[in-house]
Amino acid sequence: MEGLLRGHRLRRLTVDGLDAVFVGDPVLVRKILVSESKNYGKGELFRKARNLSRVGMLSEDEAMHRHYRRLANPYLRSSKVDAYVPAMRDIVRGAVSSWRAGDAVDIQAEMCRITCGIAVETLITGLSSGTTEELSGRLSRLAWEMIRKPLYGKSAARAARPGASRKLSRARTEFRESLAACIAGLMDSPESAGGYLSALLTDSDDEGNRRLTADEVCEEAAMMLTAATVTTASVMSWSLYLLSRNPLVEERLLKDLMLRRSGSAPHDHAAPGYTLRFLMEVLRLYPPVWISCRKTLSDVVLGDHPLPAGTNVVFSSYLLHRDPDRYPDPHRFDPDRWLTVRPDKADASYIPFGIGSKGCIGEPFAWQELEVILDVVTQEWKLTAGSGRPVRTAPETTLHPRRLLMVPQPR
């Protein structure tokens, strides 16, 4: 990607047999996502990444999208997320307590297990412990299969053939069965549930009629729970790997996390603290949503280039985040670059969670969850990569490590 597209503001190319225009200028990407977003809809490429739901927040209908975004917001905003922290910590401690010193751990699978447990426990309340555990386990299997699904090219074509995606299909079916059973039991008394699921079940129009059927509630909840897990699991996998490769960074991070736990971390409003700088740098190098597509809804002019209606427009946060003009020595992992570099609000040079009306609604939730997992895991264990060889990057549904086995040792 860098060899083909670096240095081009716009470049025509073919992806999966479809003509598209790649946009490499962060100023133009911001126009697509923010100032001129009304001219762009969902693209034709990478549709498989949105195969869980066609209602609610992923609807083509803008009014419906805004409605369900507002419905989810109370459960994901910063003030609410703070209340989730004790539950998050308990879930992480419970998961990592099963690790054994010296025995290799599949970090990505474990991060799926942890993030799925957190999502179910915090966003769906009022369920029995057995139901919560079953939902978390099945969501974890679905998230793991989704992470590894190819987005484009020959690999994606092979994965789409009958039988090639059997594991993903089975995992999706099993999770939806469990979730549908919960919803069926709550339809007559949705107020007995709590959190986001309750909001979906009780959502009604001006005449008191439910907006969503039981199946649609299931689809929307599955979409939200999956989105809340696959991206965070990938980011945490990279975070733990990068710590193992950078001992000085690890030392500084552990000190900062200890100060944050004690409430004595310095408050420097001019620069983010070290934990935040560390996570920002992980997200710069390895944004989980690494490529995106929009489609022009009418004839537009982007920069100096006229684009007819129906044009697929592609951009990549991976390339935007590695622009040497904005990030000197862009491939180097350096949390301290954020002492002087600030994301420019006039462009899209740093968009790990997207921007604009379609930006990730779960961003506050994700930042808090990442810090909690990082803190609990590093308190308990020091992790080293099972092999001395660098881990390969897998650009699939998320940008994740190809295979990441790590060996835990007690702190």
Short mmCIF file of C-alpha atoms in Angstrom, two decimals:
data_model
loop_
_atom_site.label_atom_id
_atom_site.label_comp_id
_atom_site.label_asym_id
_atom_site.label_seq_id
_atom_site.Cartn_x
_atom_site.Cartn_y
_atom_site.Cartn_z
CA MET A 1 0.00 0.00 0.00
CA GLU A 2 2.72 2.44 0.90
CA GLY A 3 4.68 1.78 -2.29
CA LEU A 4 1.61 2.09 -4.49
CA LEU A 5 -0.25 4.95 -2.86
CA ARG A 6 2.15 7.10 -0.85
CA GLY A 7 2.38 10.65 -2.19
CA HIS A 8 -0.87 10.57 -4.17
CA ARG A 9 -3.69 12.90 -3.12
CA LEU A 10 -6.05 10.87 -5.32
CA ARG A 11 -5.31 7.80 -7.38
CA ARG A 12 -7.61 5.59 -9.40
CA LEU A 13 -7.32 1.87 -8.76
CA THR A 14 -9.27 -1.38 -8.84
CA VAL A 15 -10.16 -3.24 -5.63
CA ASP A 16 -11.92 -6.60 -5.76
CA GLY A 17 -12.77 -5.93 -9.40
CA LEU A 18 -14.46 -2.58 -8.69
CA ASP A 19 -13.14 0.78 -9.86
CA ALA A 20 -12.38 3.14 -7.00
CA VAL A 21 -10.54 6.33 -6.15
CA PHE A 22 -8.01 6.16 -3.31
CA VAL A 23 -7.69 9.37 -1.26
CA GLY A 24 -4.38 9.92 0.49
CA ASP A 25 -4.74 13.57 1.50
CA PRO A 26 -5.96 13.90 5.12
CA VAL A 27 -7.60 17.26 4.32
CA LEU A 28 -9.71 15.63 1.62
CA VAL A 29 -10.50 12.65 3.87
CA ARG A 30 -11.87 15.08 6.46
CA LYS A 31 -14.10 16.62 3.80
CA ILE A 32 -15.49 13.16 3.02
CA LEU A 33 -16.14 12.35 6.68
CA VAL A 34 -17.11 15.74 8.10
CA SER A 35 -17.66 18.90 6.10
CA GLU A 36 -19.11 17.23 2.98
CA SER A 37 -20.29 13.96 4.53
CA LYS A 38 -23.84 14.44 3.24
CA ASN A 39 -22.47 13.77 -0.26
CA TYR A 40 -21.11 10.33 0.66
CA GLY A 41 -22.86 7.12 1.65
CA LYS A 42 -21.70 3.58 2.42
CA GLY A 43 -19.36 2.13 -0.18
CA GLU A 44 -19.72 -1.11 -2.10
CA LEU A 45 -16.33 -2.44 -1.05
CA PHE A 46 -15.72 -4.40 2.16
CA ARG A 47 -19.47 -4.94 2.70
CA LYS A 48 -18.66 -8.20 4.52
CA ALA A 49 -17.48 -6.10 7.46
CA ARG A 50 -21.08 -4.98 7.97
CA ASN A 51 -22.82 -8.32 7.66
CA LEU A 52 -24.29 -8.49 11.15
CA SER A 53 -27.02 -5.89 10.86
CA ARG A 54 -28.89 -3.79 8.32
CA VAL A 55 -31.10 -1.99 10.83
CA GLY A 56 -30.45 0.53 13.57
CA MET A 57 -27.05 2.17 13.57
CA LEU A 58 -25.90 0.51 10.35
CA SER A 59 -29.06 1.38 8.44
CA GLU A 60 -28.78 3.18 5.11
CA ASP A 61 -31.44 5.54 6.47
CA GLU A 62 -29.65 8.52 8.06
CA ALA A 63 -32.53 9.35 10.40
CA MET A 64 -32.56 5.79 11.73
CA HIS A 65 -28.78 5.84 12.14
CA ARG A 66 -28.98 9.02 14.22
CA HIS A 67 -31.85 7.65 16.31
CA TYR A 68 -30.01 4.49 17.31
CA ARG A 69 -26.79 6.37 17.87
CA ARG A 70 -28.64 8.57 20.37
CA LEU A 71 -30.17 5.44 21.92
CA ALA A 72 -26.74 3.89 22.55
CA ASN A 73 -25.02 7.07 23.68
CA PRO A 74 -26.16 7.04 27.35
CA TYR A 75 -24.47 3.65 27.84
CA LEU A 76 -21.18 4.60 26.19
CA ARG A 77 -20.45 8.18 27.21
CA SER A 78 -17.60 8.98 29.57
CA SER A 79 -19.70 9.62 32.69
CA LYS A 80 -21.35 6.20 32.37
CA VAL A 81 -18.17 4.35 31.44
CA ASP A 82 -16.52 5.34 34.73
CA ALA A 83 -19.11 3.23 36.55
CA TYR A 84 -18.07 0.16 34.53
CA VAL A 85 -14.47 0.18 35.78
CA PRO A 86 -14.90 -2.14 38.83
CA ALA A 87 -16.68 -4.75 36.68
CA MET A 88 -14.04 -4.41 33.97
CA ARG A 89 -11.26 -5.02 36.51
CA ASP A 90 -12.97 -8.08 37.97
CA ILE A 91 -13.44 -9.63 34.53
CA VAL A 92 -9.79 -9.09 33.55
CA ARG A 93 -8.51 -10.46 36.86
CA GLY A 94 -10.69 -13.53 36.51
CA ALA A 95 -9.39 -14.20 33.00
CA VAL A 96 -5.68 -13.72 33.66
CA SER A 97 -5.80 -15.75 36.88
CA SER A 98 -6.20 -18.84 34.69
CA TRP A 99 -2.83 -18.25 33.00
CA ARG A 100 0.09 -20.38 34.16
CA ALA A 101 3.66 -19.16 34.45
CA GLY A 102 5.79 -20.43 31.59
CA ASP A 103 2.85 -21.74 29.52
CA ALA A 104 2.38 -19.93 26.19
CA VAL A 105 -0.85 -17.96 25.88
CA ASP A 106 -2.65 -17.13 22.63
CA ILE A 107 -2.95 -13.44 23.40
CA GLN A 108 -5.48 -12.55 20.73
CA ALA A 109 -7.85 -15.33 21.78
CA GLU A 110 -7.49 -14.22 25.41
CA MET A 111 -8.11 -10.58 24.53
CA CYS A 112 -11.27 -11.68 22.70
CA ARG A 113 -12.37 -13.57 25.80
CA ILE A 114 -11.73 -10.55 28.04
CA THR A 115 -13.30 -7.88 25.83
CA CYS A 116 -16.37 -10.04 25.17
CA GLY A 117 -16.83 -10.63 28.88
CA ILE A 118 -16.63 -6.88 29.50
CA ALA A 119 -19.07 -6.02 26.70
CA VAL A 120 -21.74 -8.49 27.83
CA GLU A 121 -21.35 -7.71 31.53
CA THR A 122 -21.56 -3.92 31.11
CA LEU A 123 -23.94 -3.45 28.18
CA ILE A 124 -26.46 -6.18 29.10
CA THR A 125 -27.32 -6.24 32.78
CA GLY A 126 -29.86 -8.19 34.78
CA LEU A 127 -29.06 -11.61 33.29
CA SER A 128 -28.19 -14.67 35.34
CA SER A 129 -24.51 -15.45 35.76
CA GLY A 130 -24.88 -18.61 33.69
CA THR A 131 -26.55 -16.74 30.81
CA THR A 132 -23.92 -14.00 30.94
CA GLU A 133 -21.14 -16.59 30.83
CA GLU A 134 -22.72 -18.44 27.90
CA LEU A 135 -23.25 -15.22 25.92
CA SER A 136 -19.69 -14.08 26.60
CA GLY A 137 -18.21 -17.39 25.48
CA ARG A 138 -20.20 -17.52 22.26
CA LEU A 139 -19.49 -13.85 21.51
CA SER A 140 -15.78 -14.55 22.02
CA ARG A 141 -15.82 -17.34 19.42
CA LEU A 142 -17.69 -15.09 16.98
CA ALA A 143 -15.31 -12.16 17.53
CA TRP A 144 -12.26 -14.37 17.00
CA GLU A 145 -13.62 -15.70 13.70
CA MET A 146 -14.56 -12.20 12.54
CA ILE A 147 -11.14 -10.74 13.30
CA ARG A 148 -9.50 -13.23 10.95
CA LYS A 149 -11.92 -12.79 8.04
CA PRO A 150 -10.19 -11.35 4.93
CA LEU A 151 -11.61 -8.05 3.70
CA TYR A 152 -10.48 -8.03 0.08
CA GLY A 153 -8.61 -9.81 -2.68
CA LYS A 154 -8.30 -13.50 -3.53
CA SER A 155 -8.33 -14.56 0.12
CA ALA A 156 -11.71 -12.87 0.62
CA ALA A 157 -13.06 -14.54 -2.50
CA ARG A 158 -11.97 -17.95 -1.23
CA ALA A 159 -13.49 -17.22 2.20
CA ALA A 160 -16.83 -16.41 0.57
CA ARG A 161 -17.13 -19.84 -1.08
CA PRO A 162 -19.50 -22.43 0.43
CA GLY A 163 -17.77 -24.28 3.22
CA ALA A 164 -14.82 -21.88 3.45
CA SER A 165 -16.47 -19.70 6.12
CA ARG A 166 -18.18 -22.53 8.02
CA LYS A 167 -16.58 -21.65 11.37
CA LEU A 168 -17.67 -18.02 11.17
CA SER A 169 -21.20 -18.97 10.13
CA ARG A 170 -21.49 -21.50 12.96
CA ALA A 171 -20.13 -19.02 15.52
CA ARG A 172 -22.59 -16.36 14.37
CA THR A 173 -25.51 -18.79 14.51
CA GLU A 174 -24.63 -20.02 18.00
CA PHE A 175 -24.27 -16.50 19.39
CA ARG A 176 -27.50 -15.30 17.81
CA GLU A 177 -29.35 -18.33 19.22
CA SER A 178 -28.22 -17.49 22.74
CA LEU A 179 -28.96 -13.80 22.33
CA ALA A 180 -32.36 -14.49 20.74
CA ALA A 181 -33.30 -16.75 23.66
CA CYS A 182 -32.49 -13.90 26.10
CA ILE A 183 -34.52 -11.43 24.05
CA ALA A 184 -37.51 -13.79 23.76
CA GLY A 185 -37.59 -14.14 27.53
CA LEU A 186 -37.49 -10.38 27.99
CA MET A 187 -39.97 -9.23 25.33
CA ASP A 188 -42.93 -9.39 27.72
CA SER A 189 -41.08 -7.60 30.51
CA PRO A 190 -38.17 -5.67 28.94
CA GLU A 191 -37.86 -3.49 32.03
CA SER A 192 -36.47 -6.51 33.89
CA ALA A 193 -33.33 -6.22 31.77
CA GLY A 194 -30.93 -3.34 32.02
CA GLY A 195 -28.45 -1.39 29.95
CA TYR A 196 -28.30 -1.18 26.19
CA LEU A 197 -30.43 -4.27 25.50
CA SER A 198 -33.25 -2.83 27.59
CA ALA A 199 -33.07 0.41 25.58
CA LEU A 200 -33.53 -1.54 22.35
CA LEU A 201 -36.40 -3.59 23.73
CA THR A 202 -38.33 -0.59 25.06
CA ASP A 203 -37.71 1.72 22.09
CA SER A 204 -41.07 2.74 20.64
CA ASP A 205 -42.62 5.28 18.29
CA ASP A 206 -45.00 8.12 19.22
CA GLU A 207 -47.93 5.69 19.33
CA GLY A 208 -46.18 3.29 21.69
CA ASN A 209 -45.42 0.62 19.09
CA ARG A 210 -42.08 -1.14 19.24
CA ARG A 211 -39.71 0.08 16.55
CA LEU A 212 -37.77 -3.18 16.24
CA THR A 213 -38.89 -6.78 16.05
CA ALA A 214 -37.19 -9.38 18.23
CA ASP A 215 -34.99 -10.38 15.27
CA GLU A 216 -33.98 -6.77 14.66
CA VAL A 217 -33.15 -6.24 18.33
CA CYS A 218 -30.97 -9.33 18.10
CA GLU A 219 -29.19 -8.01 14.99
CA GLU A 220 -28.58 -4.58 16.49
CA ALA A 221 -27.31 -5.94 19.80
CA ALA A 222 -25.05 -8.42 17.99
CA MET A 223 -23.60 -5.60 15.89
CA MET A 224 -22.89 -3.42 18.92
CA LEU A 225 -21.36 -6.23 20.98
CA THR A 226 -19.16 -7.39 18.12
CA ALA A 227 -17.99 -3.86 17.31
CA ALA A 228 -17.16 -3.36 20.98
CA THR A 229 -14.87 -6.39 21.04
CA VAL A 230 -13.03 -7.16 17.79
CA THR A 231 -11.30 -3.78 17.56
CA THR A 232 -10.30 -3.57 21.22
CA ALA A 233 -8.98 -7.14 21.21
CA SER A 234 -6.70 -6.31 18.27
CA VAL A 235 -5.41 -3.10 19.87
CA MET A 236 -4.69 -4.83 23.18
CA SER A 237 -2.82 -7.63 21.42
CA TRP A 238 -0.53 -5.08 19.77
CA SER A 239 -0.14 -3.19 23.05
CA LEU A 240 1.13 -6.23 24.94
CA TYR A 241 3.41 -7.25 22.09
CA LEU A 242 4.96 -3.77 21.82
CA LEU A 243 5.56 -3.69 25.58
CA SER A 244 7.49 -6.94 25.32
CA ARG A 245 9.67 -5.41 22.58
CA ASN A 246 10.37 -2.13 24.38
CA PRO A 247 11.62 -2.63 27.98
CA LEU A 248 12.14 1.09 28.65
CA VAL A 249 8.63 1.86 27.48
CA GLU A 250 7.31 -0.91 29.74
CA GLU A 251 9.17 0.50 32.74
CA ARG A 252 7.72 3.97 32.21
CA LEU A 253 4.24 2.63 31.60
CA LEU A 254 4.23 0.54 34.78
CA LYS A 255 5.28 3.57 36.81
CA ASP A 256 2.58 5.74 35.25
CA LEU A 257 -0.11 3.11 35.80
CA MET A 258 0.91 2.79 39.45
CA LEU A 259 0.63 6.57 39.90
CA ARG A 260 -2.77 6.56 38.21
CA ARG A 261 -4.04 3.82 40.52
CA SER A 262 -2.91 5.79 43.56
CA GLY A 263 -4.44 9.00 42.23
CA SER A 264 -1.11 10.81 42.30
CA ALA A 265 -0.39 10.96 38.57
CA PRO A 266 0.64 14.48 37.51
CA HIS A 267 -2.01 16.48 35.67
CA ASP A 268 -0.33 18.17 32.73
CA HIS A 269 -3.07 19.70 30.61
CA ALA A 270 -0.51 20.62 27.96
CA ALA A 271 0.29 16.98 27.12
CA PRO A 272 -1.34 13.56 27.60
CA GLY A 273 0.04 11.29 30.34
CA TYR A 274 2.34 8.42 29.47
CA THR A 275 -0.36 5.72 29.48
CA LEU A 276 -2.46 7.72 27.06
CA ARG A 277 0.58 8.51 24.89
CA PHE A 278 1.40 4.81 24.78
CA LEU A 279 -2.11 3.86 23.66
CA MET A 280 -2.25 6.71 21.16
CA GLU A 281 0.96 5.46 19.58
CA VAL A 282 -0.31 1.87 19.41
CA LEU A 283 -3.44 3.15 17.66
CA ARG A 284 -1.36 5.29 15.32
CA LEU A 285 0.71 2.36 14.09
CA TYR A 286 -2.02 -0.29 14.23
CA PRO A 287 -5.48 1.27 13.81
CA PRO A 288 -7.88 -1.69 13.90
CA VAL A 289 -10.17 -0.18 11.25
CA TRP A 290 -7.31 0.24 8.80
CA ILE A 291 -9.19 0.88 5.56
CA SER A 292 -12.61 2.36 4.75
CA CYS A 293 -14.82 3.06 1.78
CA ARG A 294 -17.53 5.59 0.94
CA LYS A 295 -19.59 6.12 -2.23
CA THR A 296 -20.56 9.46 -3.76
CA LEU A 297 -24.31 10.03 -3.64
CA SER A 298 -24.21 12.74 -6.30
CA ASP A 299 -21.68 14.35 -8.62
CA VAL A 300 -19.01 15.98 -6.43
CA VAL A 301 -15.70 17.78 -6.74
CA LEU A 302 -13.07 16.49 -4.30
CA GLY A 303 -10.06 18.77 -4.33
CA ASP A 304 -9.80 19.62 -8.02
CA HIS A 305 -11.16 16.27 -9.16
CA PRO A 306 -14.75 15.81 -10.34
CA LEU A 307 -16.21 12.46 -9.23
CA PRO A 308 -19.50 11.24 -10.66
CA ALA A 309 -22.28 9.84 -8.49
CA GLY A 310 -21.63 6.23 -7.52
CA THR A 311 -17.85 6.53 -7.29
CA ASN A 312 -16.25 4.29 -4.63
CA VAL A 313 -13.87 6.39 -2.55
CA VAL A 314 -11.28 4.52 -0.44
CA PHE A 315 -8.97 5.83 2.30
CA SER A 316 -6.71 4.18 4.86
CA SER A 317 -6.06 5.28 8.43
CA TYR A 318 -2.99 3.02 8.34
CA LEU A 319 -1.40 5.23 5.66
CA LEU A 320 -2.68 8.50 7.10
CA HIS A 321 -1.09 7.61 10.46
CA ARG A 322 2.27 6.83 8.83
CA ASP A 323 2.60 10.02 6.81
CA PRO A 324 6.24 11.16 7.25
CA ASP A 325 5.25 14.80 6.75
CA ARG A 326 3.16 14.67 9.92
CA TYR A 327 4.95 11.91 11.83
CA PRO A 328 8.75 12.00 11.47
CA ASP A 329 10.27 8.52 11.37
CA PRO A 330 6.70 7.21 11.06
CA HIS A 331 7.43 3.50 11.52
CA ARG A 332 9.18 3.99 14.87
CA PHE A 333 7.18 3.27 18.02
CA ASP A 334 7.60 6.43 20.10
CA PRO A 335 4.91 7.40 22.64
CA ASP A 336 6.77 10.62 23.38
CA ARG A 337 6.08 11.96 19.91
CA TRP A 338 2.71 12.97 21.39
CA LEU A 339 4.45 15.46 23.69
CA THR A 340 4.86 17.75 20.70
CA VAL A 341 2.57 16.34 18.01
CA ARG A 342 -1.12 17.14 18.27
CA PRO A 343 -3.80 15.66 15.99
CA ASP A 344 -4.78 18.45 13.62
CA LYS A 345 -8.51 19.18 13.79
CA ALA A 346 -8.34 20.59 10.27
CA ASP A 347 -7.53 17.24 8.71
CA ALA A 348 -7.82 13.47 9.22
CA SER A 349 -4.18 12.65 9.90
CA TYR A 350 -5.12 10.74 13.09
CA ILE A 351 -8.46 8.93 13.04
CA PRO A 352 -8.20 5.64 14.98
CA PHE A 353 -11.90 5.94 15.88
CA GLY A 354 -13.01 7.78 12.77
CA ILE A 355 -14.44 11.29 12.85
CA GLY A 356 -17.70 13.02 12.08
CA SER A 357 -21.24 11.74 12.42
CA LYS A 358 -20.16 8.15 11.65
CA GLY A 359 -17.22 8.12 14.05
CA CYS A 360 -17.07 5.37 16.65
CA ILE A 361 -19.70 6.03 19.32
CA GLY A 362 -17.86 3.69 21.68
CA GLU A 363 -14.62 5.71 21.80
CA PRO A 364 -14.91 6.70 25.52
CA PHE A 365 -15.71 3.07 26.38
CA ALA A 366 -12.71 1.85 24.38
CA TRP A 367 -10.18 4.23 25.96
CA GLN A 368 -11.27 3.23 29.47
CA GLU A 369 -11.34 -0.47 28.65
CA LEU A 370 -7.87 -0.39 27.08
CA GLU A 371 -6.39 1.27 30.16
CA VAL A 372 -8.08 -1.14 32.57
CA ILE A 373 -6.96 -4.25 30.69
CA LEU A 374 -3.44 -2.90 30.32
CA ASP A 375 -3.25 -2.06 34.02
CA VAL A 376 -4.56 -5.39 35.36
CA VAL A 377 -2.56 -7.58 32.97
CA THR A 378 0.74 -5.78 33.61
CA GLN A 379 0.19 -5.82 37.38
CA GLU A 380 -0.05 -9.59 37.35
CA TRP A 381 2.22 -10.71 34.52
CA LYS A 382 5.30 -9.88 32.51
CA LEU A 383 4.78 -11.18 28.98
CA THR A 384 7.44 -12.15 26.48
CA ALA A 385 6.93 -13.16 22.88
CA GLY A 386 7.17 -16.92 22.41
CA SER A 387 9.44 -16.48 19.39
CA GLY A 388 12.28 -14.07 18.76
CA ARG A 389 10.96 -13.36 15.28
CA PRO A 390 8.85 -10.22 14.66
CA VAL A 391 5.13 -10.83 14.51
CA ARG A 392 3.56 -10.35 11.09
CA THR A 393 0.71 -7.90 10.54
CA ALA A 394 -2.58 -9.33 9.26
CA PRO A 395 -4.73 -6.76 7.40
CA GLU A 396 -8.08 -8.53 7.64
CA THR A 397 -11.34 -7.40 9.25
CA THR A 398 -9.10 -5.69 11.78
CA LEU A 399 -5.38 -4.98 11.64
CA HIS A 400 -4.15 -7.64 14.03
CA PRO A 401 -1.04 -9.73 14.71
CA ARG A 402 -0.97 -12.81 12.46
CA ARG A 403 -0.26 -15.13 15.40
CA LEU A 404 0.76 -13.97 18.84
CA LEU A 405 1.84 -16.49 21.46
CA MET A 406 3.29 -14.94 24.61
CA VAL A 407 4.73 -16.51 27.76
CA PRO A 408 3.61 -15.04 31.12
CA GLN A 409 5.81 -14.78 34.18
CA PRO A 410 4.65 -13.37 37.54
CA ARG A 411 5.64 -9.79 38.35
#
